[in-house]
Short mmCIF file of C-alpha atoms in Angstrom, two decimals:
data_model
loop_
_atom_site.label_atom_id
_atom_site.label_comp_id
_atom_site.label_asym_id
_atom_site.label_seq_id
_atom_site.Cartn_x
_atom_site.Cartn_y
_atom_site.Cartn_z
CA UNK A 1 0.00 0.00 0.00
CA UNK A 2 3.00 2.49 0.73
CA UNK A 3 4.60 1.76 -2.43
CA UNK A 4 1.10 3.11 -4.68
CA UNK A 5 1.31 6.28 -1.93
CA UNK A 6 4.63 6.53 -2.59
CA UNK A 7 3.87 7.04 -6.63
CA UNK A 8 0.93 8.75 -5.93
CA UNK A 9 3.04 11.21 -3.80
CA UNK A 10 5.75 11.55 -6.00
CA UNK A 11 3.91 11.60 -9.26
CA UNK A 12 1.59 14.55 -8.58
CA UNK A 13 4.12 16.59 -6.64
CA UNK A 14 6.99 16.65 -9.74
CA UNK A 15 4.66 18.21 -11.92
CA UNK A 16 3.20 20.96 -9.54
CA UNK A 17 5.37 21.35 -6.63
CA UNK A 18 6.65 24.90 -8.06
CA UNK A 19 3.22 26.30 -8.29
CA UNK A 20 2.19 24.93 -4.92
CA UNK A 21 5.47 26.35 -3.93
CA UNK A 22 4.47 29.62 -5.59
CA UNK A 23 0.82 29.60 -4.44
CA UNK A 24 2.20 28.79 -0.74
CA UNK A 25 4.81 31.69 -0.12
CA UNK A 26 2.11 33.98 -1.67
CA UNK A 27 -0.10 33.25 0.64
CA UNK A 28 2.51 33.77 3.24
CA UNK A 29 3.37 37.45 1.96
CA UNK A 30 -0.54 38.50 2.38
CA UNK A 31 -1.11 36.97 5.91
CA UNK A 32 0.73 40.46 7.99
CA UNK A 33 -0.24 42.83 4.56
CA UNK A 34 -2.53 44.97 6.95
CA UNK A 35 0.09 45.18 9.39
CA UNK A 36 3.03 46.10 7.17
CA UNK A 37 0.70 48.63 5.42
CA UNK A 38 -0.39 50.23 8.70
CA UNK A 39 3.40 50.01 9.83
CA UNK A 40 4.90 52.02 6.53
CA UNK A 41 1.44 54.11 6.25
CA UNK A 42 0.74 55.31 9.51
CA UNK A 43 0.21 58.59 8.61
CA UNK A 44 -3.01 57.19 6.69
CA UNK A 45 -4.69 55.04 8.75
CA UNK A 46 -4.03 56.64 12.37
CA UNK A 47 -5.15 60.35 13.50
CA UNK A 48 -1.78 62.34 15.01
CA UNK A 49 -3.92 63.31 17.95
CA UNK A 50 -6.90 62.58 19.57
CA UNK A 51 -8.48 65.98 20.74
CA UNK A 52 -12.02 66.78 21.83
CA UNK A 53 -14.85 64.92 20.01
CA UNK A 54 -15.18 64.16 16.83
CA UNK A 55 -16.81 65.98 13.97
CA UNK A 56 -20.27 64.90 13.00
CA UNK A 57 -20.63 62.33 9.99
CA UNK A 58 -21.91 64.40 7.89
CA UNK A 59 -19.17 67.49 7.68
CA UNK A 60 -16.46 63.98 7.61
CA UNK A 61 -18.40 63.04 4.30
CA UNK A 62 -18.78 66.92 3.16
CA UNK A 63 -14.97 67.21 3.13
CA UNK A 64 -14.68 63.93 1.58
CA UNK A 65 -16.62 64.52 -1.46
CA UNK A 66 -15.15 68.49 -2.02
CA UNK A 67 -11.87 66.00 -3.48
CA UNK A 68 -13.91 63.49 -5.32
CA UNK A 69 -13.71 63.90 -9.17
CA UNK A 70 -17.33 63.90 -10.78
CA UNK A 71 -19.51 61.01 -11.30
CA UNK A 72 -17.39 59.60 -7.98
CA UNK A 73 -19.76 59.43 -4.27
CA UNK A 74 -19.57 58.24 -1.06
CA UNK A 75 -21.33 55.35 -0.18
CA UNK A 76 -20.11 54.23 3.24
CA UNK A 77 -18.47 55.69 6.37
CA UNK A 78 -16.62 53.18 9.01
CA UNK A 79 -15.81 54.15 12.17
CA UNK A 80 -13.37 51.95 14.62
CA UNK A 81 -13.71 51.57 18.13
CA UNK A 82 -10.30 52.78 18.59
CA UNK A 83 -10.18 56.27 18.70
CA UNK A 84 -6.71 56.97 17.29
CA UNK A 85 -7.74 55.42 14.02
CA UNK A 86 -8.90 57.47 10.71
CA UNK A 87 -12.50 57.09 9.33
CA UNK A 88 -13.00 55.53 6.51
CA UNK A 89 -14.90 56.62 3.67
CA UNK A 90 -16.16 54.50 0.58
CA UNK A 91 -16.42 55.35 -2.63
CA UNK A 92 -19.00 54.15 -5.51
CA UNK A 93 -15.60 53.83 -8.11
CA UNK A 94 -13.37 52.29 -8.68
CA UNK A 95 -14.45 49.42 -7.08
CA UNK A 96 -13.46 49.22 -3.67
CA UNK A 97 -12.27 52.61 -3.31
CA UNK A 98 -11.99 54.51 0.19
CA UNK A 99 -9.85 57.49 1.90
CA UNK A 100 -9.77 58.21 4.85
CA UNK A 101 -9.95 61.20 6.95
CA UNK A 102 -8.94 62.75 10.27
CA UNK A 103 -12.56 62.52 12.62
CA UNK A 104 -11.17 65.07 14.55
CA UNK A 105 -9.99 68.01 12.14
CA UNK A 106 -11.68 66.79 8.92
CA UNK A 107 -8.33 66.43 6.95
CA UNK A 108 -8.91 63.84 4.24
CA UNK A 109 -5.54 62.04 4.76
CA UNK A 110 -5.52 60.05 1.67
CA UNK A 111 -6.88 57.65 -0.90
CA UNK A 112 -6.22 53.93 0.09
CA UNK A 113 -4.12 52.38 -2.56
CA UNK A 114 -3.20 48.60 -2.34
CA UNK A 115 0.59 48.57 -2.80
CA UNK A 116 1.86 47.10 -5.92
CA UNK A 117 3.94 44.26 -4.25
CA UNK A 118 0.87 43.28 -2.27
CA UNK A 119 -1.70 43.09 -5.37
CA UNK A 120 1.14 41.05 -7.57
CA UNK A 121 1.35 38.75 -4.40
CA UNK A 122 -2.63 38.44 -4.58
CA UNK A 123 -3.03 38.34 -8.29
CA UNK A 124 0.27 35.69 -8.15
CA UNK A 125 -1.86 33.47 -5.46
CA UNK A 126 -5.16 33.43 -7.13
CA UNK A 127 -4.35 33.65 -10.87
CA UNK A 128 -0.71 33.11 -11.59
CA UNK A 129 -0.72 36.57 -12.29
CA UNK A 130 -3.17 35.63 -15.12
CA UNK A 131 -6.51 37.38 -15.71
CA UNK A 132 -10.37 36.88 -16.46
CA UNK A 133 -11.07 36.88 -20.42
CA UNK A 134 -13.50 39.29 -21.57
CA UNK A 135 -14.77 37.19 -24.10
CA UNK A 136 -15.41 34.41 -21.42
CA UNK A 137 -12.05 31.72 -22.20
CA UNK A 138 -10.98 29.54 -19.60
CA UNK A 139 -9.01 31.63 -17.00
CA UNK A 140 -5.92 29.27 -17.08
CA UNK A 141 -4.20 31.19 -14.20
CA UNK A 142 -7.55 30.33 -11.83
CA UNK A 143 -7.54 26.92 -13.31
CA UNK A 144 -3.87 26.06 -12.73
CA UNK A 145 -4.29 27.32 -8.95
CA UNK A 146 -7.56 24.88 -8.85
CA UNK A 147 -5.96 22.06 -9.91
CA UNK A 148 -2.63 22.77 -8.17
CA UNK A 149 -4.40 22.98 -5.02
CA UNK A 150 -6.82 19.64 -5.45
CA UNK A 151 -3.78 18.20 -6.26
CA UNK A 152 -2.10 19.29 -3.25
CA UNK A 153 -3.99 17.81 -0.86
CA UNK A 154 -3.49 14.49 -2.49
CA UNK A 155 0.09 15.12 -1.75
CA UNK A 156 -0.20 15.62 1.56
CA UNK A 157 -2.53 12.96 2.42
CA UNK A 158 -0.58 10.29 0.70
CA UNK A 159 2.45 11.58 2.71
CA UNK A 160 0.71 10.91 6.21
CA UNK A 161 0.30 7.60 4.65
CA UNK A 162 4.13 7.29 3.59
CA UNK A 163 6.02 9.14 6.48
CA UNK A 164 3.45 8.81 9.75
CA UNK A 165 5.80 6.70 12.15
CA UNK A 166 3.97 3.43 13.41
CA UNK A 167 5.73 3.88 17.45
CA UNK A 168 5.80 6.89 19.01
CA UNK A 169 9.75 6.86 19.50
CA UNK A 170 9.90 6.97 15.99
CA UNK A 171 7.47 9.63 15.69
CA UNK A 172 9.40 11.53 18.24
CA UNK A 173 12.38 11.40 15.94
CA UNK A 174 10.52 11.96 12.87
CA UNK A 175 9.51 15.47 14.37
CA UNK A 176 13.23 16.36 14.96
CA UNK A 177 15.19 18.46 12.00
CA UNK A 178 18.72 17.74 12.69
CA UNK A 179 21.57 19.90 10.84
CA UNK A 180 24.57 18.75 11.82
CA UNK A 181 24.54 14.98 10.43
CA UNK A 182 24.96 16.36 6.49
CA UNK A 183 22.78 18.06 3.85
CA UNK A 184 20.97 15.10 2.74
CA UNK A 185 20.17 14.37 6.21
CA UNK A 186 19.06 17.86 6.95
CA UNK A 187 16.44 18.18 3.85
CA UNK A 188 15.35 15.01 4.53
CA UNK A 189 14.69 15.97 7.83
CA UNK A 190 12.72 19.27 6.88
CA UNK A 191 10.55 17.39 4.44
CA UNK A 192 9.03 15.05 6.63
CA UNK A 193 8.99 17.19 10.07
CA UNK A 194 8.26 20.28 8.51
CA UNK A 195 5.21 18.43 6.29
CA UNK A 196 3.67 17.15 9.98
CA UNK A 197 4.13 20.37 11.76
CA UNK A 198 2.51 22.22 9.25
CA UNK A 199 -0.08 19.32 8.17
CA UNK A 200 -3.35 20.74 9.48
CA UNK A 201 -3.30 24.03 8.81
CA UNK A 202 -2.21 23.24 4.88
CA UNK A 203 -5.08 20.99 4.63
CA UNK A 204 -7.51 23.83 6.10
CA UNK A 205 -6.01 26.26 3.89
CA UNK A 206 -6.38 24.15 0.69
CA UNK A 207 -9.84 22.86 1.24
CA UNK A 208 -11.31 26.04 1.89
CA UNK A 209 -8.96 27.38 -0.76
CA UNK A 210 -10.69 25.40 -3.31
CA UNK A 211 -14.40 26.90 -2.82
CA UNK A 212 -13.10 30.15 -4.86
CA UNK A 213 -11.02 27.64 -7.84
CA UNK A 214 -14.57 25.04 -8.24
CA UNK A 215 -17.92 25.67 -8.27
CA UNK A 216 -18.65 22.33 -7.90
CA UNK A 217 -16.32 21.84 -5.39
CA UNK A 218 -17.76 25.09 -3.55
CA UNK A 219 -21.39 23.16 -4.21
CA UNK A 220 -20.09 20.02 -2.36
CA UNK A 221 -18.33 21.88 0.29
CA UNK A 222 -21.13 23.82 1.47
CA UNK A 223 -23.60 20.69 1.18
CA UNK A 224 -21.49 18.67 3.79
CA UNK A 225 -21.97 21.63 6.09
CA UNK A 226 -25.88 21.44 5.71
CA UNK A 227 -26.04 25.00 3.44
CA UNK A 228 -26.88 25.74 -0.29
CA UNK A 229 -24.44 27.89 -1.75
CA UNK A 230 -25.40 30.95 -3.38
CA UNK A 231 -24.80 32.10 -6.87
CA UNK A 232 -21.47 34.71 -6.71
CA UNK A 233 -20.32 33.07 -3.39
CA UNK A 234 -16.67 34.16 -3.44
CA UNK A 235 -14.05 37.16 -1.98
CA UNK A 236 -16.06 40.04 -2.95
CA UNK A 237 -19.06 41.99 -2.19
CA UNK A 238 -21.58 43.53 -3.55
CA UNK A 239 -21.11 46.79 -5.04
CA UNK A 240 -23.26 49.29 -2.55
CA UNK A 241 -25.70 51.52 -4.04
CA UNK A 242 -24.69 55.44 -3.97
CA UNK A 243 -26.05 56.95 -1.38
CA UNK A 244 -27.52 60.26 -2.00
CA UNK A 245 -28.41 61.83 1.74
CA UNK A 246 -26.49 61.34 4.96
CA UNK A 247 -28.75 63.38 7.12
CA UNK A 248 -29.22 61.18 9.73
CA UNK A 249 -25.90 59.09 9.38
CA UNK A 250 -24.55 60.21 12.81
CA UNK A 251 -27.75 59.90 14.51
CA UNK A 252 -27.90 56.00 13.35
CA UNK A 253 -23.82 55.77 14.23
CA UNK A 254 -24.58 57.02 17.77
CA UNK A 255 -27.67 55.04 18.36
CA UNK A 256 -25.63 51.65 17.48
CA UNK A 257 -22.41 52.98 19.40
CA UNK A 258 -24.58 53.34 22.26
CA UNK A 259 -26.49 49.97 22.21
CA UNK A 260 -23.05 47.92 21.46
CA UNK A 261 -21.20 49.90 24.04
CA UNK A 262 -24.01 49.20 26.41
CA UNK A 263 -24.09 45.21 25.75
CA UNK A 264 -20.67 43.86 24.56
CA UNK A 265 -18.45 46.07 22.19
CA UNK A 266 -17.77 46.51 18.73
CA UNK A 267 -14.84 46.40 17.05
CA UNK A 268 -16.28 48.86 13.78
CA UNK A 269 -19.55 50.29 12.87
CA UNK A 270 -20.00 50.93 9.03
CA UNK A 271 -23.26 53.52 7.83
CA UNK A 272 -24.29 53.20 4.12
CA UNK A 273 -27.32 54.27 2.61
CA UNK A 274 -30.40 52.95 4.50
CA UNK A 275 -28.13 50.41 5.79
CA UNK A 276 -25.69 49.79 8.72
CA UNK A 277 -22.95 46.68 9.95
CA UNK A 278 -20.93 46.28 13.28
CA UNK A 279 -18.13 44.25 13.66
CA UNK A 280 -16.88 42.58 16.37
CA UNK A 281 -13.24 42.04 17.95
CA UNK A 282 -13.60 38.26 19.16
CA UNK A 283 -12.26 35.14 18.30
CA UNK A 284 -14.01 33.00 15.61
CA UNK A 285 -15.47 34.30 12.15
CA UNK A 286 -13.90 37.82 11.31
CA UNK A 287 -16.57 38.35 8.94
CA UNK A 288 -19.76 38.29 11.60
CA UNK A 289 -21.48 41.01 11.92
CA UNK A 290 -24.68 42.41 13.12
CA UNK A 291 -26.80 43.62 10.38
CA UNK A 292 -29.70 46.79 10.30
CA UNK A 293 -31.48 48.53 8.25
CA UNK A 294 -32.76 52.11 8.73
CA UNK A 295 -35.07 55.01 7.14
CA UNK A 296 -32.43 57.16 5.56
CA UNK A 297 -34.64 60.40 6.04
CA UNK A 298 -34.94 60.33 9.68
CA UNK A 299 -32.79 57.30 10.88
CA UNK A 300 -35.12 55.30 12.36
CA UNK A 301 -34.20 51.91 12.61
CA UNK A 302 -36.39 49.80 11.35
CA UNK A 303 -34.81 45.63 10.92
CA UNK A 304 -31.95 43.94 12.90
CA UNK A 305 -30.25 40.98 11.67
CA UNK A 306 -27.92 40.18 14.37
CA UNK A 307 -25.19 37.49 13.45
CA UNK A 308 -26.19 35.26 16.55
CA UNK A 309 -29.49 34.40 15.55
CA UNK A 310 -28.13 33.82 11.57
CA UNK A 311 -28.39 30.12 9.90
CA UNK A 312 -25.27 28.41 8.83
CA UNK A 313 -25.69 30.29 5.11
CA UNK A 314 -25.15 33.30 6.39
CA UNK A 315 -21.86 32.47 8.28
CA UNK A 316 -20.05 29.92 6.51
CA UNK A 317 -18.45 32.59 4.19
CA UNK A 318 -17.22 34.42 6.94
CA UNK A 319 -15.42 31.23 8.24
CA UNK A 320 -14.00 29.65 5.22
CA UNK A 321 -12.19 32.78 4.90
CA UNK A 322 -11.21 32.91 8.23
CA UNK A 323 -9.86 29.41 8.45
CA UNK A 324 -8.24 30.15 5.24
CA UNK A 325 -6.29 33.27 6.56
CA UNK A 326 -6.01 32.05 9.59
CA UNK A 327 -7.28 34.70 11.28
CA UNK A 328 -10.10 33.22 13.26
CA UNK A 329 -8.17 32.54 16.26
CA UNK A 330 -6.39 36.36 16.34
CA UNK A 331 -2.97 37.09 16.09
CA UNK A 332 -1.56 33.03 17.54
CA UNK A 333 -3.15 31.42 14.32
CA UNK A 334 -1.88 33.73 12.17
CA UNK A 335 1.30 33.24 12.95
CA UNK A 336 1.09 29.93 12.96
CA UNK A 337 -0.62 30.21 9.58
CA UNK A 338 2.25 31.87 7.83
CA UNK A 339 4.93 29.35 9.41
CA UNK A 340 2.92 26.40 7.98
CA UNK A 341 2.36 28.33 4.40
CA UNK A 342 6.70 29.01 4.41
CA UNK A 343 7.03 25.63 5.57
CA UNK A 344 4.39 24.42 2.86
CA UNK A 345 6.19 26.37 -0.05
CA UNK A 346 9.24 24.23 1.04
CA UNK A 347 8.07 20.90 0.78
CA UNK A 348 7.97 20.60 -2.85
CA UNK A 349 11.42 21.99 -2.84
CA UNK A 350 12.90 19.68 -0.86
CA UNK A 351 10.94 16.88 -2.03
CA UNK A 352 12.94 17.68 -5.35
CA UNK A 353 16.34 17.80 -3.53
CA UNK A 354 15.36 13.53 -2.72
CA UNK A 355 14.04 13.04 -5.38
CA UNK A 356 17.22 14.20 -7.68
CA UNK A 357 19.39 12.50 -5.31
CA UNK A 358 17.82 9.16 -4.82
CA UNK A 359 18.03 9.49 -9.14
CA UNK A 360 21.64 10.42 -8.76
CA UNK A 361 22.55 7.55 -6.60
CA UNK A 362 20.61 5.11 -8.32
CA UNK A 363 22.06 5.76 -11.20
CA UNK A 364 25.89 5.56 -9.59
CA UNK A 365 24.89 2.24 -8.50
CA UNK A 366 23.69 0.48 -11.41
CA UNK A 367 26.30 -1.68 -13.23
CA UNK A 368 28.35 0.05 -15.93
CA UNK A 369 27.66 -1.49 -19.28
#
């Protein structure tokens, strides 16, 4: 039974251990993006002081839109918990567009602007740097990625079958990586330790991965968990509508403030037209939110769709991509995330190193002719 694993292993890993390598340390570079963002951008994201209160919603989004070219709106304001950082503002264009600006002196600070390294990294993990057709072909960067990934968790199965340790001495050894006994020895020794360290969290981070390559496999996913997935189930949301009064914005902002400050905290509250969201700082889906709607001309609130009381449809998206970033058990999992995607992006890498020298020695020790 090892010895079809062993092919099994082998044969899927020659041909797309470099992309798995590829899609891996990716993944690694986007897991701290926010952080190094915030850390080189400070000046965007965080007011320089926190003085008095802050300026009503409505002047925030007056200053806002005196910059915007025409044809451009706001559509959304979020405000954080913490104090010392800037409001956000979204736009209707380009998609996903926001600045942000000072709550306290109603400086607009900036236009948000994924750096470039950051989007090749994404555009590298999802697509191989490939893009959608407009005429509708097959997006071969998605479709390598897809496949890569299915494939990946073949390889990683079959090597718990090939390398898991039948006494627990030798699994005590097999989690060693010794470098002082040679190179081979060394390798060897990352390949197998560093594939059961990092075991768990590669397998989360490929199945849930592979709802945004396969519809199908989205379909299936979401069926063993007891929900129908929807049409358009994937990274993004929908486009907001453009607002056109924000009257009673702040009056909605402070009503929810209050209530959430009163019960159990918020981590962000986010207005939008006839609409409103707050986030939470806890453990578990980073996604959930509590949802309401409101009358946008005089703020009454009038539906609350709080994230407690929600079936499993309306969370699962929220905790595939959690799982899949890692971020669902705060900052601990996602370091432990980006250890086990570096440690992933190695194994194919190393698995080459064997494989070339088990070849080389072979062929040393076959009879010359």
């Amino acid at each position: 039974m090892k010895k079809a694993f062993r092919k099994i292993h082998l044969w899927l890993s020659v041909p797309f251990g470099l992309i798995i390598t590829v899609i891996c340390f990716s993944g690694a570079a986007l897991v701290f993006e926010d952080e190094v963002m915030e850390l080189c951008r400070r000046d965007l994201y965080y007011v320089e002081k926190v003085s008095g209160a802050p300026l009503p919603v409505e002047y925030l989004i007056e200053k806002v839109s005196e910059t915007l070219p025409d044809g451009v709106a706001v559509t959304g304001i979020s405000i954080s918990s913490d104090t010392e950082r800037a409001c956000r503002v979204s736009l209707s264009k380009p998609r996903r567009a926001s600045v942000y600006v000072d709550q306290y002196t109603g400086e607009v600070k900036g236009r948000y602007e994924r750096a470039p390294f950051f989007l090749t990294m994404f555009h590298l993990h999802r697509w191989l740097l490939d893009s959608m057709k407009p005429d509708g072909g097959i997006f071969w960067g998605k479709m390598v990625v897809g496949v890569s990934t299915l494939m990946f968790v073949f390889v990683l199965v079959s090597g718990i079958v090939i390398w898991w340790p039948r006494t627990k001495k030798a699994l005590k050894n097999s989690l060693k990586i010794v470098a002082d006994k040679g190179r081979f020895r060394f390798w060897h020794d990352l390949h197998v330790a560093g594939g059961m360290y990092a075991l768990v969290l590669l397998l989360a981070m490929a199945l849930t991965g592979l709802t945004w390559s396969f519809p199908w496999y989205r379909a299936g996913f979401y069926k063993v968990f007891g929900v129908e997935a929807k049409q358009g189930t994937g990274h993004h949301d929908a486009p907001q509508a453009v607002a056109t009064s924000y009257a009673c914005w702040q009056q909605v902002y402070e009503e929810l403030k209050e209530l959430k400050e009163r019960n159990d905290g918020y981590k962000q509250i986010t207005v939008s037209n006839g609409s409103a969201t707050v986030s939470f700082e806890r453990f578990g889906n980073q996604r959930a939110s509590d949802r309401y709607t409101f009358n946008p001309s005089n703020g009454e609130i009038t539906g609350t769709a709080l994230y407690k009381d929600a079936d499993a449809s309306g969370k699962i998206r929220g905790w595939i991509y959690s799982v899949h970033v890692g971020s669902w058990g705060g900052m601990f999992t996602r370091v432990l995330t980006f250890i086990a995607a570096l440690l992933g992006g190695t194994l194919p890498l190393t698995g080459y190193y064997l494989w070339i020298r088990r070849i080389g020695r072979k062929a040393k020790a076959a009879p010359n002719r």
